Amino acid sequence: MSSSQEMPLVGKPLPSQLSPTCPVHGLAGVSESGSPQAQSQHLTAQMQNSLRPLCLSLETLHRVKSRMLEAMERGLSRRTHSQATVRMLPAFIRSTPDGTERGEFLVLELGDTHLRVLLMELSGDTDQRVTMKERCFPVPDAIAQGPGEKLFAFLATCLWEFLDGLHMPQTDFELGFSFPFTCRQTRLDQSYLISWSKRFQCAGVEGRDVVVLLQDAINKQDRYHIKVIAVVNDTTGTMMSCDASAGPCEVGLVVDAGTNSCFMAEARHVEVVEESEGRMGVVTEWGSFGDDGALNDMLSPYDLQLDQASLNPGRQRFEKMISGLYLGEIVWHILTELFSGRMTPVLLTKGSVQTQDILEITDEQVGLATARRVLRALGLEASDQDCFNMQQVCKAVCIRAAGLCAAGLAAIVSHMCRNRELSRLKTSVAVDGAVFRAHAKFSQTLQQLVKQLAPECDVTLVQAEGSSKGIGMVTAVASRLAAQRLQVNQTLALLQLSPAALGTVQALLRREMELGLKKETNAMSSVRMLPTYICATPDGSERGDFLALDLGGTNFRVLLVKVGSREQGGVQIISEVYSIPPHVAQGPGSQLFDHIVECIADFQTKQGMMGQTLPLGFTFSFPCQQTSLDQGILLSWTKGFNASGCVGQDVVKLLREAVKRKNHFALDVVAIVNDTVGTMMSCGYHDPNCEVGLIVGTGTNACYMEQLRNVGTLAGEEGRMCINMEWGAFGDNGCLDAFFTPFDRQVDEASLNPGRQRFEKLISGMYLGEIVRRILLELTDKGCLFRGRLSPKLQTPDIFQTKFLSSIESDGLALRQVCAILEELGLHVSCEDSVLVREVCQVVARRAAQLCGAAVAAVVEKIRENRSLEQLAVTVGVDGTLYKLHPHFAQQVQETVRQLAPRCSVTFLQSEDGSGKGAALIAAVACRVARHQRA
Ligand code: 0WK
Ligand code: BGC
C-alpha cells in the first residue's frame, strides 16, 4: 500500500512523488490522445481509492531497484545463494553469437500451450543468413499434467514427426532444448528441474536432469542421431535471438505467462560456478523476488487476494504483479471491488478476465470498445464511465507491471555497469512475451523508466524475433564453442607436459650433464658444463673497490662496487644502465667493444674516477670456454647478439684491445664471469648455502658447485669447481626433439641462431612472446580467435612481447585490459578472445616454468648424489626479468622442483643487485688470493 503522503489527491504533487504508474499522474493518466468520449470521463474518488494502491512513485521504483540489486547479490554469492529469492542461476552461456556460427540446428521449444519444433540453418558467411523450418504441436493437459516419461516421449515423437516431414538425407543433428521452468543448471547440457510452474505439473521429473530424460526419449529410435547439446531457459533464448549486427545484446527479458530475465554477468562474480574468466549467462528467476517479504510494503490488497487464491501462495510474488498469467486476475479483483454493488455470476468467477483482453483494453483506439465487450461478457451493462474506469484499471495494472519490470531491468544493467567497472554501459535488451507483443505502451514505459532508474546505462529494447531463433543461436554458439574448444585443446595439448614427461626432461638433462662433465664425451653433450675457475663462494673477508660490467641481459650495466666489512655496510653499489642497440649487438665485434669502453668512460667520468684503475669483474652472459679466471673464449653468441669477429676469441682480450684503441684509461680485468655465476656469488654473499645460480630472463642458464673430481675436463680431485652449464643449448643434439612443437620449430627457424639454444627457446623471455604469437596465428586461422580475422600487426614477428604474458596473466588485470593490449595489436577482440589469449599465455608460460623446474631438479639432485646425502638443503640464487616479473613463473618452477626432487629442500633467493656485484666479489676473491700468493 503506497503511503498517502506520497500521493496527494488534490493539488500538484512533487516530481519525485509523481507516480509514473498512477493513472491520475502517470504516463497512463487521463488519456491524452484517447477517443473524444474518453476525453469527457474523469476518475471518481472511488476509482482513485481503488487505483491508489497500484501507484508506485519513482522513489518507490528506486527502492524496488535497490532491493532487487541486493537480492541479486545474495543470489550470486556462494554464501547466500541457497536462501536467495532471486536465484541467479548460471545458464552456462559463455558467449553471444559472433556471426561465424554455421550449420543446421534443431530446436525444441516447450511453450505454455504449444511445442515448437524448428530446424535452423545458419550460413555462417558475412551476412549470416538464417533460414528456419518449423512446426507447432499443441500440448494436451494430459501431457502437461501427466507422468514425466510421457512428456519426454511426446517431445521425441513430435521431433521425429517433424524430421520425417522434411524428408532430409541428413540424420545427424545437434539440438537445443528450451525448457522454461526453474532449473539448476550445472553445464550447458545438464540441468536439473527445481520446480514446475504455469500449467505444467508432470510427475517424476523434479530433481532430475531434463537433458538425460530428453536424450533417452530421443534415443529410443535409430533413424536419426540427435545430440542434445544445450538446454536453455526462454529468457536466454530471447537474449540470443538478437541479430549480432544490433551490437551487443546481453540481456533477455520475458513477460509472457510468466516473467523472467537473464544477462551476461562477469563469471568471476557468479560465485556458484568454478569459471572465473569471461562472461557467464545468468537466469535471474526474478519471478520469486519478494518471496522473502521485500515487496510487502508495496503489495496492493488485490495482490494479496490473488496470491492467497493461487496454486502457490507466498511464492512468485514479483511474477504475480507483472506477468500475463496474473494481470487479468488483478483486474478481476479490482472489478469485483468496483462493481461490488452489481455482482454477476460470471464476474464472481475466477479467471473470467483474460490478460489478452486487458492488454487490448489499454489500447487508445479499440480499448473502450473492448472494455464494453468484456464487461458485457461479465454480465454487466457497461456505461461509458464503466468502460473508461475499466480502461483506467487495465492501464494502471499494466503500467505498474511495466514500472516494476523497469526497476528490475534497471537493477540488472546497473549491476552489469558496476561489475564491468564501466562509467557507462551500452547494451541492447531483447524483450519477448505476450505482454510485450500485445501492449505497445509496456515497452515505451519500460524504456522511459529504465532511463530514469539507471541513468548511467544506454539501454535499447529490441523486440526479439521469437526465442526459437535465440535457442537455435544458443545451440549454434554451443556447437561453435565446442568445436573451437576441441581445436584449442588439440593445439594446446602439444604444450602440456605430464609429470612423467617432465621427469624425462630431468633425466635427459642429467645424462647430458654427465656427458658434458666427462672429457671423452663432452663434445657429444649439448650441455657444455664449462669450468669457471671459481672454486669458492665469498667468505665475507673480501674488501676494496671494484669496477664491474654486466653484459648480456636486458640492459648493459657499469658498476662501481665498494666491498667493506658488515660494520662498514657490507657492499655498496653505484651503477649506470646503458643500452646496446641491435646494430651494435649484431655489428662488428670491435664496434661492440668500443661501445662498451665508451660506456665505461662515461661512467668513470660521471663518478669522477678517471685515472683510477680498479680491479674489474666482467659479467659476460654468453657461453665461454675459460682456461682461467680472466680468460674466456666465446663459443657462440646467443639471445639478440651476433657481433662478428668474436666467436672463438678471448673476450677479455677483445675488451683490452678496445681499451687500447680508445686510449681513454687503463683497465685491470681480473675476472670474466657468466651471469649465472655472478648471481650465485652475489646471493652467496648473504647465504653461504647458495651453490646454484639460475637465470631466467632474456636467456636462461644455470651454474652450480660441482666436485672437482667429477669434472673430467680439468685436472684435480680435491675441492669444488663452479660449472657454467650453458643449459640453453640443451637439446641442440636432438635429444629433446620429441618435446618440440611446430610452434617451437617455427620460432627456431626464424631466429638468429636456428638449431641452437633449443632449450632456451622453450623457456626464456626472448622467445615466449613469439611462441604465443604463432599459436594465436594458428588459432585465428582455425577460426577459434578474433572471428578468424588476422590483423597485419599480429603477423609481425616479435610484436607480441613476453612482457605481455606477464601482464595478461596478472590476477588483478581485468579482461578489459587484456582486450586493450590486443586492440593495440589492431585486433577486434571479444571477451572470449581475451579469455582464450590468456589461456594460451598461461599454457606457454607454465610449460617454460615446468621445464625450468625440471632442469633445476636435475642439478640439485646431482649435488645431493655427489654428496651421497639422503636429504639436501641448498639455495639457488636467481635473477632474470621473466622469473622476477611474471606473476606465476617462480611459484611454478618451485612446485616442479618439489615434485621432481623431493629429497632436496631448495630455497630460491632472488638476487637484489644483479650479477655485477657477484662479478666484483669474484674480483675481490681473485685479488685476495693473488695477494696471499704474492705474500
Ligand atoms: C640481471 C643480471 C644480469 C643478467 C640478467 C638476466 O644482473 O647479469 O644477465 O639479470 O636477466 P634479463 O635482464 O635477461 O631479464
Ligand atoms: C647464455 C648464457 C647466459 C644466459 C642468461 C644464455 O643465452 O648462453 O651464458 O647465462 O643466456 O643470460
PDB file of N, CA, C and O in Angstrom, residues 528 586 621-623 635-643 647 698-700 726 728-732 740 744-762 764 766-767 798:
ATOM      1  N   ARG A 528      77.379 -27.977 -22.250  1.00  0.00           N
ATOM      2  CA  ARG A 528      78.844 -27.941 -22.283  1.00  0.00           C
ATOM      3  C   ARG A 528      79.518 -27.925 -20.928  1.00  0.00           C
ATOM      4  O   ARG A 528      80.740 -28.119 -20.812  1.00  0.00           O
ATOM      5  N   GLN A 586      74.743  -6.625 -33.149  1.00  0.00           N
ATOM      6  CA  GLN A 586      74.850  -7.527 -34.319  1.00  0.00           C
ATOM      7  C   GLN A 586      75.806  -6.976 -35.377  1.00  0.00           C
ATOM      8  O   GLN A 586      75.796  -7.422 -36.519  1.00  0.00           O
ATOM      9  N   SER A 621      77.510 -12.657 -20.335  1.00  0.00           N
ATOM     10  CA  SER A 621      76.500 -13.730 -20.244  1.00  0.00           C
ATOM     11  C   SER A 621      76.330 -14.508 -21.528  1.00  0.00           C
ATOM     12  O   SER A 621      75.233 -14.547 -22.114  1.00  0.00           O
ATOM     13  N   PHE A 622      77.363 -15.085 -21.964  1.00  0.00           N
ATOM     14  CA  PHE A 622      77.355 -15.912 -23.184  1.00  0.00           C
ATOM     15  C   PHE A 622      78.292 -17.091 -22.928  1.00  0.00           C
ATOM     16  O   PHE A 622      79.182 -17.014 -22.077  1.00  0.00           O
ATOM     17  N   PRO A 623      78.127 -18.161 -23.687  1.00  0.00           N
ATOM     18  CA  PRO A 623      78.954 -19.365 -23.459  1.00  0.00           C
ATOM     19  C   PRO A 623      80.429 -19.109 -23.775  1.00  0.00           C
ATOM     20  O   PRO A 623      80.768 -18.761 -24.907  1.00  0.00           O
ATOM     21  N   LEU A 635      82.252 -19.112 -27.315  1.00  0.00           N
ATOM     22  CA  LEU A 635      81.919 -20.293 -28.129  1.00  0.00           C
ATOM     23  C   LEU A 635      80.835 -19.960 -29.162  1.00  0.00           C
ATOM     24  O   LEU A 635      80.875 -20.399 -30.295  1.00  0.00           O
ATOM     25  N   SER A 636      79.891 -19.164 -28.761  1.00  0.00           N
ATOM     26  CA  SER A 636      78.837 -18.762 -29.713  1.00  0.00           C
ATOM     27  C   SER A 636      78.053 -17.613 -29.087  1.00  0.00           C
ATOM     28  O   SER A 636      78.067 -17.446 -27.864  1.00  0.00           O
ATOM     29  N   TRP A 637      77.465 -16.821 -29.958  1.00  0.00           N
ATOM     30  CA  TRP A 637      76.577 -15.770 -29.440  1.00  0.00           C
ATOM     31  C   TRP A 637      75.198 -16.382 -29.190  1.00  0.00           C
ATOM     32  O   TRP A 637      74.814 -17.380 -29.800  1.00  0.00           O
ATOM     33  N   THR A 638      74.452 -15.769 -28.294  1.00  0.00           N
ATOM     34  CA  THR A 638      73.058 -16.205 -28.066  1.00  0.00           C
ATOM     35  C   THR A 638      72.200 -14.969 -27.914  1.00  0.00           C
ATOM     36  O   THR A 638      72.720 -13.845 -28.030  1.00  0.00           O
ATOM     37  N   LYS A 639      70.927 -15.191 -27.600  1.00  0.00           N
ATOM     38  CA  LYS A 639      69.974 -14.087 -27.421  1.00  0.00           C
ATOM     39  C   LYS A 639      70.034 -13.157 -28.647  1.00  0.00           C
ATOM     40  O   LYS A 639      70.223 -13.595 -29.753  1.00  0.00           O
ATOM     41  N   GLY A 640      70.011 -11.912 -28.478  1.00  0.00           N
ATOM     42  CA  GLY A 640      69.961 -10.976 -29.623  1.00  0.00           C
ATOM     43  C   GLY A 640      71.315 -10.541 -30.105  1.00  0.00           C
ATOM     44  O   GLY A 640      71.445  -9.634 -30.931  1.00  0.00           O
ATOM     45  N   PHE A 641      72.401 -11.223 -29.653  1.00  0.00           N
ATOM     46  CA  PHE A 641      73.749 -10.778 -30.037  1.00  0.00           C
ATOM     47  C   PHE A 641      74.270 -11.642 -31.190  1.00  0.00           C
ATOM     48  O   PHE A 641      73.986 -12.836 -31.257  1.00  0.00           O
ATOM     49  N   ASN A 642      75.050 -10.987 -32.053  1.00  0.00           N
ATOM     50  CA  ASN A 642      75.674 -11.726 -33.158  1.00  0.00           C
ATOM     51  C   ASN A 642      76.817 -10.925 -33.766  1.00  0.00           C
ATOM     52  O   ASN A 642      77.003 -10.881 -34.975  1.00  0.00           O
ATOM     53  N   ALA A 643      77.591 -10.278 -32.875  1.00  0.00           N
ATOM     54  CA  ALA A 643      78.668  -9.402 -33.361  1.00  0.00           C
ATOM     55  C   ALA A 643      79.742 -10.243 -34.043  1.00  0.00           C
ATOM     56  O   ALA A 643      80.096 -11.326 -33.574  1.00  0.00           O
ATOM     57  N   VAL A 647      83.380 -14.767 -32.019  1.00  0.00           N
ATOM     58  CA  VAL A 647      83.327 -16.194 -31.676  1.00  0.00           C
ATOM     59  C   VAL A 647      84.707 -16.805 -31.870  1.00  0.00           C
ATOM     60  O   VAL A 647      85.388 -16.543 -32.860  1.00  0.00           O
ATOM     61  N   THR A 698      66.136 -12.796 -20.480  1.00  0.00           N
ATOM     62  CA  THR A 698      66.178 -12.810 -21.947  1.00  0.00           C
ATOM     63  C   THR A 698      66.596 -14.203 -22.418  1.00  0.00           C
ATOM     64  O   THR A 698      66.051 -14.773 -23.343  1.00  0.00           O
ATOM     65  N   GLY A 699      67.604 -14.711 -21.714  1.00  0.00           N
ATOM     66  CA  GLY A 699      68.068 -16.086 -21.977  1.00  0.00           C
ATOM     67  C   GLY A 699      67.863 -16.898 -20.714  1.00  0.00           C
ATOM     68  O   GLY A 699      67.258 -16.417 -19.743  1.00  0.00           O
ATOM     69  N   THR A 700      68.353 -18.141 -20.709  1.00  0.00           N
ATOM     70  CA  THR A 700      68.301 -18.929 -19.477  1.00  0.00           C
ATOM     71  C   THR A 700      69.541 -19.809 -19.381  1.00  0.00           C
ATOM     72  O   THR A 700      70.108 -20.250 -20.402  1.00  0.00           O
ATOM     73  N   GLU A 726      75.511 -23.843 -19.274  1.00  0.00           N
ATOM     74  CA  GLU A 726      75.006 -23.438 -20.604  1.00  0.00           C
ATOM     75  C   GLU A 726      73.874 -24.374 -21.027  1.00  0.00           C
ATOM     76  O   GLU A 726      73.872 -24.957 -22.105  1.00  0.00           O
ATOM     77  N   GLY A 728      71.106 -23.605 -21.913  1.00  0.00           N
ATOM     78  CA  GLY A 728      70.294 -23.055 -23.013  1.00  0.00           C
ATOM     79  C   GLY A 728      70.406 -23.911 -24.267  1.00  0.00           C
ATOM     80  O   GLY A 728      69.482 -24.026 -25.058  1.00  0.00           O
ATOM     81  N   ALA A 729      71.551 -24.567 -24.415  1.00  0.00           N
ATOM     82  CA  ALA A 729      71.802 -25.378 -25.627  1.00  0.00           C
ATOM     83  C   ALA A 729      71.333 -26.816 -25.474  1.00  0.00           C
ATOM     84  O   ALA A 729      71.470 -27.626 -26.401  1.00  0.00           O
ATOM     85  N   PHE A 730      70.739 -27.116 -24.288  1.00  0.00           N
ATOM     86  CA  PHE A 730      70.240 -28.483 -24.042  1.00  0.00           C
ATOM     87  C   PHE A 730      69.283 -28.857 -25.174  1.00  0.00           C
ATOM     88  O   PHE A 730      68.377 -28.089 -25.502  1.00  0.00           O
ATOM     89  N   GLY A 731      69.542 -30.009 -25.799  1.00  0.00           N
ATOM     90  CA  GLY A 731      68.670 -30.447 -26.888  1.00  0.00           C
ATOM     91  C   GLY A 731      69.165 -30.074 -28.260  1.00  0.00           C
ATOM     92  O   GLY A 731      68.595 -30.487 -29.268  1.00  0.00           O
ATOM     93  N   ASP A 732      70.269 -29.307 -28.330  1.00  0.00           N
ATOM     94  CA  ASP A 732      70.777 -28.952 -29.659  1.00  0.00           C
ATOM     95  C   ASP A 732      71.258 -30.184 -30.411  1.00  0.00           C
ATOM     96  O   ASP A 732      71.422 -30.161 -31.621  1.00  0.00           O
ATOM     97  N   PHE A 740      59.574 -30.739 -29.014  1.00  0.00           N
ATOM     98  CA  PHE A 740      59.392 -29.506 -29.795  1.00  0.00           C
ATOM     99  C   PHE A 740      58.067 -29.543 -30.545  1.00  0.00           C
ATOM    100  O   PHE A 740      57.773 -30.504 -31.241  1.00  0.00           O
ATOM    101  N   ASP A 744      57.445 -24.266 -31.807  1.00  0.00           N
ATOM    102  CA  ASP A 744      58.849 -24.126 -31.383  1.00  0.00           C
ATOM    103  C   ASP A 744      59.755 -24.185 -32.602  1.00  0.00           C
ATOM    104  O   ASP A 744      60.729 -23.442 -32.714  1.00  0.00           O
ATOM    105  N   ARG A 745      59.400 -25.071 -33.529  1.00  0.00           N
ATOM    106  CA  ARG A 745      60.242 -25.188 -34.737  1.00  0.00           C
ATOM    107  C   ARG A 745      60.176 -23.886 -35.537  1.00  0.00           C
ATOM    108  O   ARG A 745      61.194 -23.384 -36.012  1.00  0.00           O
ATOM    109  N   GLN A 746      58.977 -23.331 -35.641  1.00  0.00           N
ATOM    110  CA  GLN A 746      58.845 -22.069 -36.400  1.00  0.00           C
ATOM    111  C   GLN A 746      59.702 -20.975 -35.746  1.00  0.00           C
ATOM    112  O   GLN A 746      60.433 -20.252 -36.412  1.00  0.00           O
ATOM    113  N   VAL A 747      59.632 -20.886 -34.406  1.00  0.00           N
ATOM    114  CA  VAL A 747      60.402 -19.843 -33.693  1.00  0.00           C
ATOM    115  C   VAL A 747      61.896 -20.061 -33.915  1.00  0.00           C
ATOM    116  O   VAL A 747      62.655 -19.132 -34.214  1.00  0.00           O
ATOM    117  N   ASP A 748      62.314 -21.316 -33.836  1.00  0.00           N
ATOM    118  CA  ASP A 748      63.744 -21.618 -34.022  1.00  0.00           C
ATOM    119  C   ASP A 748      64.190 -21.252 -35.439  1.00  0.00           C
ATOM    120  O   ASP A 748      65.184 -20.557 -35.625  1.00  0.00           O
ATOM    121  N   GLU A 749      63.384 -21.679 -36.436  1.00  0.00           N
ATOM    122  CA  GLU A 749      63.789 -21.413 -37.834  1.00  0.00           C
ATOM    123  C   GLU A 749      63.885 -19.904 -38.096  1.00  0.00           C
ATOM    124  O   GLU A 749      64.735 -19.447 -38.843  1.00  0.00           O
ATOM    125  N   ALA A 750      63.053 -19.133 -37.428  1.00  0.00           N
ATOM    126  CA  ALA A 750      63.050 -17.679 -37.693  1.00  0.00           C
ATOM    127  C   ALA A 750      64.058 -16.944 -36.820  1.00  0.00           C
ATOM    128  O   ALA A 750      64.210 -15.733 -36.924  1.00  0.00           O
ATOM    129  N   SER A 751      64.785 -17.661 -35.963  1.00  0.00           N
ATOM    130  CA  SER A 751      65.687 -16.975 -35.011  1.00  0.00           C
ATOM    131  C   SER A 751      67.042 -16.664 -35.642  1.00  0.00           C
ATOM    132  O   SER A 751      67.354 -17.128 -36.733  1.00  0.00           O
ATOM    133  N   LEU A 752      67.838 -15.904 -34.898  1.00  0.00           N
ATOM    134  CA  LEU A 752      69.197 -15.533 -35.358  1.00  0.00           C
ATOM    135  C   LEU A 752      70.095 -16.770 -35.405  1.00  0.00           C
ATOM    136  O   LEU A 752      71.067 -16.835 -36.131  1.00  0.00           O
ATOM    137  N   ASN A 753      69.766 -17.782 -34.598  1.00  0.00           N
ATOM    138  CA  ASN A 753      70.646 -18.969 -34.494  1.00  0.00           C
ATOM    139  C   ASN A 753      69.834 -20.263 -34.563  1.00  0.00           C
ATOM    140  O   ASN A 753      69.762 -21.032 -33.596  1.00  0.00           O
ATOM    141  N   PRO A 754      69.267 -20.540 -35.755  1.00  0.00           N
ATOM    142  CA  PRO A 754      68.440 -21.752 -35.894  1.00  0.00           C
ATOM    143  C   PRO A 754      69.210 -23.000 -35.470  1.00  0.00           C
ATOM    144  O   PRO A 754      70.411 -23.126 -35.696  1.00  0.00           O
ATOM    145  N   GLY A 755      68.511 -23.917 -34.825  1.00  0.00           N
ATOM    146  CA  GLY A 755      69.122 -25.198 -34.431  1.00  0.00           C
ATOM    147  C   GLY A 755      69.913 -25.110 -33.143  1.00  0.00           C
ATOM    148  O   GLY A 755      70.334 -26.118 -32.581  1.00  0.00           O
ATOM    149  N   ARG A 756      70.080 -23.871 -32.635  1.00  0.00           N
ATOM    150  CA  ARG A 756      70.870 -23.763 -31.400  1.00  0.00           C
ATOM    151  C   ARG A 756      70.061 -23.130 -30.277  1.00  0.00           C
ATOM    152  O   ARG A 756      69.059 -22.455 -30.525  1.00  0.00           O
ATOM    153  N   GLN A 757      70.506 -23.333 -29.068  1.00  0.00           N
ATOM    154  CA  GLN A 757      69.801 -22.822 -27.866  1.00  0.00           C
ATOM    155  C   GLN A 757      68.353 -23.298 -27.828  1.00  0.00           C
ATOM    156  O   GLN A 757      67.421 -22.540 -27.503  1.00  0.00           O
ATOM    157  N   ARG A 758      68.126 -24.590 -28.167  1.00  0.00           N
ATOM    158  CA  ARG A 758      66.765 -25.098 -28.272  1.00  0.00           C
ATOM    159  C   ARG A 758      66.024 -25.055 -26.946  1.00  0.00           C
ATOM    160  O   ARG A 758      64.840 -24.718 -26.884  1.00  0.00           O
ATOM    161  N   PHE A 759      66.721 -25.373 -25.846  1.00  0.00           N
ATOM    162  CA  PHE A 759      66.042 -25.387 -24.548  1.00  0.00           C
ATOM    163  C   PHE A 759      65.666 -23.960 -24.166  1.00  0.00           C
ATOM    164  O   PHE A 759      64.567 -23.669 -23.725  1.00  0.00           O
ATOM    165  N   GLU A 760      66.609 -23.055 -24.419  1.00  0.00           N
ATOM    166  CA  GLU A 760      66.379 -21.629 -24.120  1.00  0.00           C
ATOM    167  C   GLU A 760      65.147 -21.134 -24.876  1.00  0.00           C
ATOM    168  O   GLU A 760      64.319 -20.392 -24.340  1.00  0.00           O
ATOM    169  N   LYS A 761      64.988 -21.642 -26.128  1.00  0.00           N
ATOM    170  CA  LYS A 761      63.874 -21.149 -26.954  1.00  0.00           C
ATOM    171  C   LYS A 761      62.515 -21.690 -26.488  1.00  0.00           C
ATOM    172  O   LYS A 761      61.476 -21.236 -26.936  1.00  0.00           O
ATOM    173  N   LEU A 762      62.546 -22.654 -25.537  1.00  0.00           N
ATOM    174  CA  LEU A 762      61.277 -23.139 -24.967  1.00  0.00           C
ATOM    175  C   LEU A 762      60.942 -22.358 -23.696  1.00  0.00           C
ATOM    176  O   LEU A 762      59.807 -22.368 -23.230  1.00  0.00           O
ATOM    177  N   SER A 764      62.865 -19.029 -22.364  1.00  0.00           N
ATOM    178  CA  SER A 764      63.249 -17.685 -21.948  1.00  0.00           C
ATOM    179  C   SER A 764      62.465 -16.546 -22.574  1.00  0.00           C
ATOM    180  O   SER A 764      61.791 -16.703 -23.586  1.00  0.00           O
ATOM    181  N   MET A 766      63.067 -14.070 -24.328  1.00  0.00           N
ATOM    182  CA  MET A 766      63.268 -13.616 -25.714  1.00  0.00           C
ATOM    183  C   MET A 766      62.323 -14.332 -26.665  1.00  0.00           C
ATOM    184  O   MET A 766      62.022 -13.844 -27.751  1.00  0.00           O
ATOM    185  N   TYR A 767      61.792 -15.485 -26.246  1.00  0.00           N
ATOM    186  CA  TYR A 767      61.057 -16.329 -27.204  1.00  0.00           C
ATOM    187  C   TYR A 767      59.598 -16.600 -26.817  1.00  0.00           C
ATOM    188  O   TYR A 767      58.785 -16.914 -27.682  1.00  0.00           O
ATOM    189  N   ASP A 798      57.833 -11.072 -33.452  1.00  0.00           N
ATOM    190  CA  ASP A 798      58.271 -10.443 -32.192  1.00  0.00           C
ATOM    191  C   ASP A 798      57.389  -9.295 -31.748  1.00  0.00           C
ATOM    192  O   ASP A 798      57.739  -8.576 -30.820  1.00  0.00           O
TER     193      ASP A 798
END
